[in-house]
CSV table of C-alpha atoms in Angstrom, one decimal:
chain,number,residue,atom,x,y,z
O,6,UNK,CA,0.0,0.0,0.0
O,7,UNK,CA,1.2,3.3,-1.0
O,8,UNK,CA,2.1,6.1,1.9
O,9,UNK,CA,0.3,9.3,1.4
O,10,UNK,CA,2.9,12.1,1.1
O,11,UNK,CA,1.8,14.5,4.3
O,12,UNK,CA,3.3,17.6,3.3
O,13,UNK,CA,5.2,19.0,0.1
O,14,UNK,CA,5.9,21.9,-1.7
O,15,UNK,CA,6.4,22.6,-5.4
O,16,UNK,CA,8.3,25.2,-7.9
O,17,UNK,CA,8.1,24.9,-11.7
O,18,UNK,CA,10.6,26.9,-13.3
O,19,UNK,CA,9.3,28.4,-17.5
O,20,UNK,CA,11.8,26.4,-18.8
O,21,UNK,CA,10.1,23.3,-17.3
O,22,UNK,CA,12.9,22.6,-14.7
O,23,UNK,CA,10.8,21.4,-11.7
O,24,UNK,CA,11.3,20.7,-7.6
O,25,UNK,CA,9.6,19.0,-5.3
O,26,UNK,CA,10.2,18.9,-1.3
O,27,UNK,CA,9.1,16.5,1.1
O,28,UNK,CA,8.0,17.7,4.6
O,29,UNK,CA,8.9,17.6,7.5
O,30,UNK,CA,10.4,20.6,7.0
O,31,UNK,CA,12.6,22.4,8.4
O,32,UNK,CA,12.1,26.8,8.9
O,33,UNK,CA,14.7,29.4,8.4
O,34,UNK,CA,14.5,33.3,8.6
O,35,UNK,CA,17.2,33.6,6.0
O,36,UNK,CA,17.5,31.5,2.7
O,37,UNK,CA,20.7,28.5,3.2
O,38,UNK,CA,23.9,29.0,1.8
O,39,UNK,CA,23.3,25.4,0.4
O,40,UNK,CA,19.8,26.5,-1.7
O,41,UNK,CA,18.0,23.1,-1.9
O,42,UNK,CA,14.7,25.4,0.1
O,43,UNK,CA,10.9,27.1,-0.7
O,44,UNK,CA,9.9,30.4,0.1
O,45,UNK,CA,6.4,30.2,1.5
O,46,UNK,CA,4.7,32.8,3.4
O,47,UNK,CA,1.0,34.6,3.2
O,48,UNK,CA,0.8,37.8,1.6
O,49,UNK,CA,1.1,40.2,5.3
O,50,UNK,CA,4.2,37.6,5.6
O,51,UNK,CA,3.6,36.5,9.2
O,52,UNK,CA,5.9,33.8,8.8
O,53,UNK,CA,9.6,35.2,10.3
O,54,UNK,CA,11.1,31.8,9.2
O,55,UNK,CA,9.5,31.5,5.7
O,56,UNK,CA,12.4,29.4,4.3
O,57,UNK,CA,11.8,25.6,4.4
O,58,UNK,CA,14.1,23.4,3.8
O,59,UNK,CA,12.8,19.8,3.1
O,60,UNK,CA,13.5,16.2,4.6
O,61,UNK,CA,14.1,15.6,0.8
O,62,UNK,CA,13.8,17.0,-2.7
O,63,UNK,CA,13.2,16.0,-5.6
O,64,UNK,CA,14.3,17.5,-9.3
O,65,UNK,CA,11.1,16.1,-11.4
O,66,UNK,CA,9.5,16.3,-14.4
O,67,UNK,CA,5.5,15.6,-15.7
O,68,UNK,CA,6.6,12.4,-16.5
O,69,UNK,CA,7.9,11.2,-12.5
O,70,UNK,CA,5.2,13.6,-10.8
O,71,UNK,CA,2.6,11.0,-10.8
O,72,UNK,CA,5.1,8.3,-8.8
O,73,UNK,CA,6.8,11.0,-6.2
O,74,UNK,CA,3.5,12.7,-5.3
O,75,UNK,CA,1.6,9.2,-5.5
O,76,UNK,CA,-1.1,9.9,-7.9
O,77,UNK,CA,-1.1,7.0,-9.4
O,78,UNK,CA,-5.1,5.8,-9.0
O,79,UNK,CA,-6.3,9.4,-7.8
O,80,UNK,CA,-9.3,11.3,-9.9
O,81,UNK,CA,-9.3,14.6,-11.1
O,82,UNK,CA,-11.5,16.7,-8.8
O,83,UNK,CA,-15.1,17.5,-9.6
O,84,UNK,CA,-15.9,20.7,-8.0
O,85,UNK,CA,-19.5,22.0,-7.9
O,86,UNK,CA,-19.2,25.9,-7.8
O,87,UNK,CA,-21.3,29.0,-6.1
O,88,UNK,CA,-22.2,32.0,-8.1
O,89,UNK,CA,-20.1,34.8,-6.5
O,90,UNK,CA,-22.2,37.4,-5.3
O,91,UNK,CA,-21.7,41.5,-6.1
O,92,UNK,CA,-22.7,43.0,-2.6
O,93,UNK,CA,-19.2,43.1,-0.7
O,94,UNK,CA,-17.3,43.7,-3.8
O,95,UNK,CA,-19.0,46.0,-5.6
O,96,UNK,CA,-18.8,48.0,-1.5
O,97,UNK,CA,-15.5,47.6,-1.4
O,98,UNK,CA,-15.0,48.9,-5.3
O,99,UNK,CA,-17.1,52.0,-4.6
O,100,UNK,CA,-14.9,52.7,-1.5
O,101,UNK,CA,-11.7,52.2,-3.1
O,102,UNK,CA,-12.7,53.8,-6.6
O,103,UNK,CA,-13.8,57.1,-3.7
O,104,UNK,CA,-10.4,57.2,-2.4
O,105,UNK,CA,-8.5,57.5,-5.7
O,106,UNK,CA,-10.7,60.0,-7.0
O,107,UNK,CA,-9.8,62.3,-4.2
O,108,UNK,CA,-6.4,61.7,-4.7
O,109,UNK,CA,-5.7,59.8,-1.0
O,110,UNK,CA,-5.3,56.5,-3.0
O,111,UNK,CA,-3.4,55.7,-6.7
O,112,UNK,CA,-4.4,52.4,-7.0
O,113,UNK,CA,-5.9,49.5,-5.0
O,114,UNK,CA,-6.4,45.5,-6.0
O,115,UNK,CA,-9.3,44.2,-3.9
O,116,UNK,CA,-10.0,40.5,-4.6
O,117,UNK,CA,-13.1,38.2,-5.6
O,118,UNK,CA,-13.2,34.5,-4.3
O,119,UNK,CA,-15.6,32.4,-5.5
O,120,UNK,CA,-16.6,28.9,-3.4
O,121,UNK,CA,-16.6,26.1,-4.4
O,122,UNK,CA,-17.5,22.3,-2.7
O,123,UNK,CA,-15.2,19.0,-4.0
O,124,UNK,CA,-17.2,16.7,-5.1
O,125,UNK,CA,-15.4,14.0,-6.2
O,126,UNK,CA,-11.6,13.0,-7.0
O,127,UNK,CA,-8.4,14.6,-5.2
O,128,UNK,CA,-7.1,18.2,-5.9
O,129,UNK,CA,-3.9,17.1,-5.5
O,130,UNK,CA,-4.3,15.6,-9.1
O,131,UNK,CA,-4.4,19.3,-10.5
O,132,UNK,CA,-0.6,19.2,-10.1
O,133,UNK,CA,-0.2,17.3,-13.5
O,134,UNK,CA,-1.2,20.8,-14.9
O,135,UNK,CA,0.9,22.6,-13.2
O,136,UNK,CA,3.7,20.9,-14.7
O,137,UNK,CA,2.6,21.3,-17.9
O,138,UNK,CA,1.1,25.1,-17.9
O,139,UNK,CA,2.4,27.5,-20.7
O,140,UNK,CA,6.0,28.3,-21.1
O,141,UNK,CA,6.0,31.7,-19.9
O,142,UNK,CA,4.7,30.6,-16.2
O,143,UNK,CA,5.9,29.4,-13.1
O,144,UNK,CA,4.1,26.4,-11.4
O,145,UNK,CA,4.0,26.7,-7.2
O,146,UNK,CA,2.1,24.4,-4.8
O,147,UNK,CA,2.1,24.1,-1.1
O,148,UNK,CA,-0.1,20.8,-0.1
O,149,UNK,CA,-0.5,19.5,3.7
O,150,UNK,CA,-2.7,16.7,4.5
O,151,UNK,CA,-6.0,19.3,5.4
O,152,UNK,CA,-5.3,20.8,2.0
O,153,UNK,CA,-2.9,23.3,0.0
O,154,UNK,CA,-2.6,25.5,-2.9
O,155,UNK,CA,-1.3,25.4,-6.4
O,156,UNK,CA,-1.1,27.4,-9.6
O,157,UNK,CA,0.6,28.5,-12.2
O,158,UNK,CA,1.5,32.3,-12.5
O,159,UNK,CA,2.7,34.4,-15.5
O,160,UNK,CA,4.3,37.5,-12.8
O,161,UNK,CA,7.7,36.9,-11.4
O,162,UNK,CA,8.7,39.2,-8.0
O,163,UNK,CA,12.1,39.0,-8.7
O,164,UNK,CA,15.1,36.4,-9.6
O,165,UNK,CA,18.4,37.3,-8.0
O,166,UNK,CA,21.7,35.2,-8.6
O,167,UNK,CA,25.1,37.3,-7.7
O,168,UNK,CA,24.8,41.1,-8.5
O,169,UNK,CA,21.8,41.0,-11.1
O,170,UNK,CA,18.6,40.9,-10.1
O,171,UNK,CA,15.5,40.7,-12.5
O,172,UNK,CA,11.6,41.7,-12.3
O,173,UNK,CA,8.9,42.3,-14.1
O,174,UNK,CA,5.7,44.7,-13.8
O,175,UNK,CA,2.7,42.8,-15.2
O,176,UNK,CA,-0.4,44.8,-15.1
O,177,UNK,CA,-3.4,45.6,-17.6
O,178,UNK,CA,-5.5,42.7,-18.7
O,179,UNK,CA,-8.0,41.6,-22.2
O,180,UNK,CA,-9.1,38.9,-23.5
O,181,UNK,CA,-7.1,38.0,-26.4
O,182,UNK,CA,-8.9,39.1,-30.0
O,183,UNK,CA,-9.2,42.5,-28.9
O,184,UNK,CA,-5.4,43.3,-28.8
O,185,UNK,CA,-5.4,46.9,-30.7
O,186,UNK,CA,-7.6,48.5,-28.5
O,187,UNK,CA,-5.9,47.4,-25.3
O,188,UNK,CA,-2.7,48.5,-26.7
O,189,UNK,CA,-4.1,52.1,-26.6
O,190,UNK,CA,-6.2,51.6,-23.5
O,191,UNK,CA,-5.5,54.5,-21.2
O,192,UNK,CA,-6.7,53.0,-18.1
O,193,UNK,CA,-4.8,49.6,-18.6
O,194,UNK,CA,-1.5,51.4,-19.6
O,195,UNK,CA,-2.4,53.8,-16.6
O,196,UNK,CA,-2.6,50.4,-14.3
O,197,UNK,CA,0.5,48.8,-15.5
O,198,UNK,CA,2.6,52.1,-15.5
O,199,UNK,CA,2.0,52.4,-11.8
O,200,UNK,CA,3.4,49.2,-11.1
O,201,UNK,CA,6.4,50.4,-13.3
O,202,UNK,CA,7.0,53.2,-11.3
O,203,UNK,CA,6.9,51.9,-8.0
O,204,UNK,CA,9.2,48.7,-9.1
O,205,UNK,CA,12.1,51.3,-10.3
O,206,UNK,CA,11.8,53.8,-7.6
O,207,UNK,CA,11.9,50.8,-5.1
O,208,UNK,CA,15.1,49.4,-7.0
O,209,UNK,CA,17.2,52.4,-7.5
O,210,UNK,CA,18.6,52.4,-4.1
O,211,UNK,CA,20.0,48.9,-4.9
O,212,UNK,CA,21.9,49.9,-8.0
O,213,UNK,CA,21.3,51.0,-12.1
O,214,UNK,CA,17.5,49.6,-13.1
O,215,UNK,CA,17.1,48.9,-17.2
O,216,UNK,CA,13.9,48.9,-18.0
O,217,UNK,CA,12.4,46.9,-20.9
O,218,UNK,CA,9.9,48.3,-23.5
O,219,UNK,CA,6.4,47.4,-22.7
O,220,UNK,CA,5.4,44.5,-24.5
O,221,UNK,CA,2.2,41.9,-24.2
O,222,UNK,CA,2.2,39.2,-22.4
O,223,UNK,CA,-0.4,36.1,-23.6
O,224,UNK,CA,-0.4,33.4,-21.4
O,225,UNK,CA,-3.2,30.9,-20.6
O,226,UNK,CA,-6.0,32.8,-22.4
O,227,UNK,CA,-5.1,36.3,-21.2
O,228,UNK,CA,-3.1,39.4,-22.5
O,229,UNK,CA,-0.9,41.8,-20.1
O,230,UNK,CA,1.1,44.3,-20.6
O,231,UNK,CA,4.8,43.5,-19.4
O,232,UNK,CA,7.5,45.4,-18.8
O,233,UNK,CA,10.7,43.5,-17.6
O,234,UNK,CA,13.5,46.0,-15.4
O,235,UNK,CA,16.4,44.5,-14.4
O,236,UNK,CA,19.2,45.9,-11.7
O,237,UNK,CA,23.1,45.4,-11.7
O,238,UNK,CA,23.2,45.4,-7.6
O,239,UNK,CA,26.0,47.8,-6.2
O,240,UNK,CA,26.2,44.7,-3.4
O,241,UNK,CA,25.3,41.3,-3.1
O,242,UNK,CA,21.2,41.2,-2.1
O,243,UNK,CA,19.7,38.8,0.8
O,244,UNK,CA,16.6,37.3,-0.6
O,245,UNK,CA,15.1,37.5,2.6
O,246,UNK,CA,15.2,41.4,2.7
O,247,UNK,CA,14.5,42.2,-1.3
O,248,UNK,CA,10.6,39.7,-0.4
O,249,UNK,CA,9.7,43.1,1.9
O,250,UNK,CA,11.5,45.5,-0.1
O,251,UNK,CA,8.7,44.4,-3.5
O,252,UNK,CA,5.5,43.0,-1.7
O,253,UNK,CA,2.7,43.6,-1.9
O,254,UNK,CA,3.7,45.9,-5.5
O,255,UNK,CA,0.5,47.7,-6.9
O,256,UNK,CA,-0.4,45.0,-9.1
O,257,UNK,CA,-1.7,42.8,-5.9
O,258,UNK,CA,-1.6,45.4,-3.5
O,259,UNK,CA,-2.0,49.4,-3.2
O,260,UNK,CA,0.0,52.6,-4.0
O,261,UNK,CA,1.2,54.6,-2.0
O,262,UNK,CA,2.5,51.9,-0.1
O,263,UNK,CA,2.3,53.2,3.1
O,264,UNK,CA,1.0,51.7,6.7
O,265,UNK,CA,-2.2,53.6,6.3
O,266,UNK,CA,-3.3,52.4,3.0
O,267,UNK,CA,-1.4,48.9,3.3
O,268,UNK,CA,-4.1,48.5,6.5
O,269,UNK,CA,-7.0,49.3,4.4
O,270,UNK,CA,-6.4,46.7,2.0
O,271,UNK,CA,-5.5,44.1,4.6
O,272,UNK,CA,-9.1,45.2,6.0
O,273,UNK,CA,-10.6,45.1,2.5
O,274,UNK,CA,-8.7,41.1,2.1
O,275,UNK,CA,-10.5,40.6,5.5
O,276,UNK,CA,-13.6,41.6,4.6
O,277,UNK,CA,-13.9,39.7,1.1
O,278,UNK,CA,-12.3,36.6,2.9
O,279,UNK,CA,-9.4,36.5,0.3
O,280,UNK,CA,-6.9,33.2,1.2
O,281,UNK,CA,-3.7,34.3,2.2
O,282,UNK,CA,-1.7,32.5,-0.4
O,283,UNK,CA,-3.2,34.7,-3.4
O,284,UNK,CA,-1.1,37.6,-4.1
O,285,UNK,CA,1.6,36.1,-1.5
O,286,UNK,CA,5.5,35.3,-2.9
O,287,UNK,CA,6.0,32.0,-3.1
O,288,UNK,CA,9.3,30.8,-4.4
O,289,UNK,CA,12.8,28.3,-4.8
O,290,UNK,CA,16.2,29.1,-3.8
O,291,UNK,CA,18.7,26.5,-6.0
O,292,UNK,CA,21.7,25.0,-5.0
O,293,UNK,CA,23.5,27.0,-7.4
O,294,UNK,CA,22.5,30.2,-5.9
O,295,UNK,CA,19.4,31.3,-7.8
O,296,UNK,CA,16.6,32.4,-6.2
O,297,UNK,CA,13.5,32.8,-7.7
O,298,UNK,CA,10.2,34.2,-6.4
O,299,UNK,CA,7.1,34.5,-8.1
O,300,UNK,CA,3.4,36.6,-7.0
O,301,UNK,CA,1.0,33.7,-6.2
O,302,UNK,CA,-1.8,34.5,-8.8
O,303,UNK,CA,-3.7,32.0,-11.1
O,304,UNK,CA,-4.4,29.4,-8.8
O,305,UNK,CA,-7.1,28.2,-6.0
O,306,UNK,CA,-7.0,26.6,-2.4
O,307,UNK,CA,-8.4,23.8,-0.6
O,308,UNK,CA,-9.3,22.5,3.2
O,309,UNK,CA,-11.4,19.3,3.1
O,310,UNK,CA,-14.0,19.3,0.8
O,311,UNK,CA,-14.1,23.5,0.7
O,312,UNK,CA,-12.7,24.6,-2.7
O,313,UNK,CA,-11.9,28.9,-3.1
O,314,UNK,CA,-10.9,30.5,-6.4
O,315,UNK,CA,-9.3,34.4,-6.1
O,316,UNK,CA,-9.1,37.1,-8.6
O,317,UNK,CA,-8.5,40.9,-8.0
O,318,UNK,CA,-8.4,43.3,-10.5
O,319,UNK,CA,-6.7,46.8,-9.7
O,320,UNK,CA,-8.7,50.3,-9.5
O,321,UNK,CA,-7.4,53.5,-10.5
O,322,UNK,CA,-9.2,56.6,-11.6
O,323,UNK,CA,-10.6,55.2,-14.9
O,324,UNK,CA,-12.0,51.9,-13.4
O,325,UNK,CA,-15.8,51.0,-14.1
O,326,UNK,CA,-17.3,48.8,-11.9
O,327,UNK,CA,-18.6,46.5,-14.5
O,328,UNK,CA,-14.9,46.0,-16.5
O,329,UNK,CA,-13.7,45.0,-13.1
O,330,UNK,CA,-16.3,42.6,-12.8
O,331,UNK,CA,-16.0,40.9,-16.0
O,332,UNK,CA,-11.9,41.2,-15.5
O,333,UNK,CA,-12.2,39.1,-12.4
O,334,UNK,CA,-14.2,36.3,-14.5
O,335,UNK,CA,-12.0,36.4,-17.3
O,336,UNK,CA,-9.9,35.8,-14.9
O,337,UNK,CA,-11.3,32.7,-12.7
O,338,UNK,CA,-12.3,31.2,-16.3
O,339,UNK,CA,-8.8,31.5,-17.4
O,340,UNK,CA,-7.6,29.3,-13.9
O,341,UNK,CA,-9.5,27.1,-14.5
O,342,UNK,CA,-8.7,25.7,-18.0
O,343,UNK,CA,-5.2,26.2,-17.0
O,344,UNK,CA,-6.0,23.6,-14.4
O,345,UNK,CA,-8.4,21.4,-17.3
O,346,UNK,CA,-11.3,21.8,-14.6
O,347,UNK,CA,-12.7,23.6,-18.0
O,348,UNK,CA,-12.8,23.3,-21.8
C-alpha cells in the first residue's frame, strides 16, 4: 500500500525545470547558503522563518510527478461551484474607486473569491497541470494533508543570482482578439505604469534599473502588458530582505505603499475573505545560488471538501465597476482551464 505524502511543496521553473520537497520541513529566517529550500509565506508575511528546507527534494518532471507525489489511481477533482455574489465587492469597489478620486489612494487591488464544494476525485491531481502550464509561467504548490494550494503564474517578483537581479511589472489585462484596443487603453496602460513606477523607484537604491519596453504578455487565455526591469546590484542582495523591499507591488496590492493604506487593504482582504496564499510570494532558492520568487496568482486553495478560487483586479481613476467585474471572470475562467477543470 502506497504512503500518502503529508506535506510537500512545489516550484516549476518556464523552462520546465521542476522541484519538489518532502516535509517535514525544516524553517529558516534567511535563505541556506546550500539552496536546496521554498519560500512560503501569506501575503502580510507573518511567517519570520518563511524558508523551508525539506526532509528531501526532488528534481522532477511531468513524466515522474505522478510516482513522487503518488497519484497513481487518484481522480481529477469535480468541483461544484457558487455563483459569487456582487454585494461586498461592488462596496469595497465603490470605496476604493472614492479614495483614488480624491487623490488619498493611486491604485488598490481588492479581490473576488468564489466557493466552491469538491465533489469528487483529489485536488492534488491538478498538479499534473501545473507541470505542464504555458511556457511563460511558473508552477508553485504548497499541499499538507487538510489541503494546500497550487497554480501556475505568469508575474515573477524578482530572480536574483550574484549582483543581477530581474523583475517584471505585469499589469493591464484583455481577452485575447481585442489586442489593438488594449494597446491604446489608457486606463490599462495607466494600471500597468503604476506598477512600473513603484518597481524602479523601489530598485534604484540597490543599484542601475534597465527597463524593458512594454510588451504583451499572452499566457493561458489572457493578454498583459509586461515590462521587464532589471538591476546590476551595487552589493550582493539577501533574498530574505529584497521579499519586503517588493511586496505587496500595486499589481496585488496598493500605492502609495504606506501603513495607512497597506491596512485598508488588509481590511478590504478581511472583509472579502481572500486566502492568504493569493497575491503572496512564493518561491525556490537553487543550490547554485538562484533564487527565484514568483506573486501567487492564477491558482485556487483547498481544506477538506471546501474549494476557493481568487481574482482581483486593480482600481485607478478610470475603473468601471462592470470592466472589473467581468476582468475578475475572465480571470477565474482562465484558472481554470489552466488547471483542465474547464474546456
Amino acid at each position: 500500500m502506497e504512503t500518502r505524502m503529508m506535506e510537500f511543496a512545489l516550484f516549476r521553473l518556464p523552462d520546465g525545470r521542476a522541484w519538489l520537497g518532502e516535509g517535514p520541513f525544516t524553517a529558516l529566517a534567511a535563505v541556506p547558503a546550500a539552496g536546496g529550500a521554498f519560500y512560503i509565506n501569506d501575503f502580510d508575511l507573518k511567517d519570520p522563518a518563511p524558508w523551508k528546507v525539506p526532509a528531501r527534494l526532488h528534481e522532477i518532471s511531468p513524466a515522474s510527478l505522478a510516482e513522487v507525489v503518488h497519484l497513481n489511481g487518484s481522480q481529477q477533482p469535480q468541483i461544484h461551484w457558487e455563483k459569487p455574489a456582487t454585494e461586498w465587492f461592488k462596496m469595497a469597489f465603490r470605496r476604493i474607486r472614492r479614495e483614488v478620486l480624491s487623490k488619498r489612494l493611486e491604485k488598490m487591488v481588492p479581490v473576488l473569491t468564489e466557493s466552491g464544494t469538491l465533489t469528487a476525485g483529489d485536488p492534488r491531481r491538478l498538479l499534473q497541470a501545473v507541470m505542464q502550464a504555458p511556457a511563460n509561467m511558473w508552477g508553485y504548490a504548497h499541499v499538507q494533508e487538510s489541503g494546500g494550494f497550487l497554480g501556475a503564474t505568469p508575474e515573477l517578483l524578482f530572480t536574483v543570482k550574484d549582483r543581477t537581479l530581474e523583475t517584471m511589472a505585469l499589469a493591464g489585462t484583455a481577452k485575447p482578439g481585442n489586442q489593438e484596443a488594449f494597446l491604446t487603453d489608457v486606463k490599462e496602460i495607466e494600471e500597468h505604469e503604476i506598477v512600473v513606477r513603484y518597481l524602479t523607484q523601489q530598485l534604484q537604491a540597490l543599484g542601475a534599473v534597465s527597463r524593458a519596453e512594454r510588451t504583451l504578455c499572452e499566457t493561458a487565455g489572457l493578454v498583459h502588458f509586461q515590462s521587464k526591469l532589471s538591476v546590476q546590484l551595487a552589493a550582493a542582495a539577501d533574498p530574505a530582505q529584497l521579499v519586503p523591499l517588493l511586496h505587496p507591488t500595486p499589481a496585488v496590492g496598493c500605492l502609495p505603499r504606506d501603513k495607512e493604506s497597506l491596512e485598508k487593504l488588509r481590511e478590504y482582504r478581511q472583509q472579502l475573505q481572500v486566502p492568504g496564499f493569493f497575491g503572496a510570494p512564493f518561491g525556490f532558492a537553487e543550490a547554485g545560488g538562484t533564487t527565484h520568487i514568483v506573486v501567487s496568482i492564477r491558482g485556487l486553495c483547498w481544506k477538506g471538501d471546501e474549494v476557493r478560487l481568487p481574482s482581483g483586479c486593480g482600481i485607478v481613476g478610470g475603473s468601471a465597476f462592470d470592466h472589473e467585474w467581468r476582468e475578475l471572470r475572465l480571470k477565474r475562467e482562465a484558472v481554470l482551464r489552466l488547471l483542465a477543470l474547464q474546456s
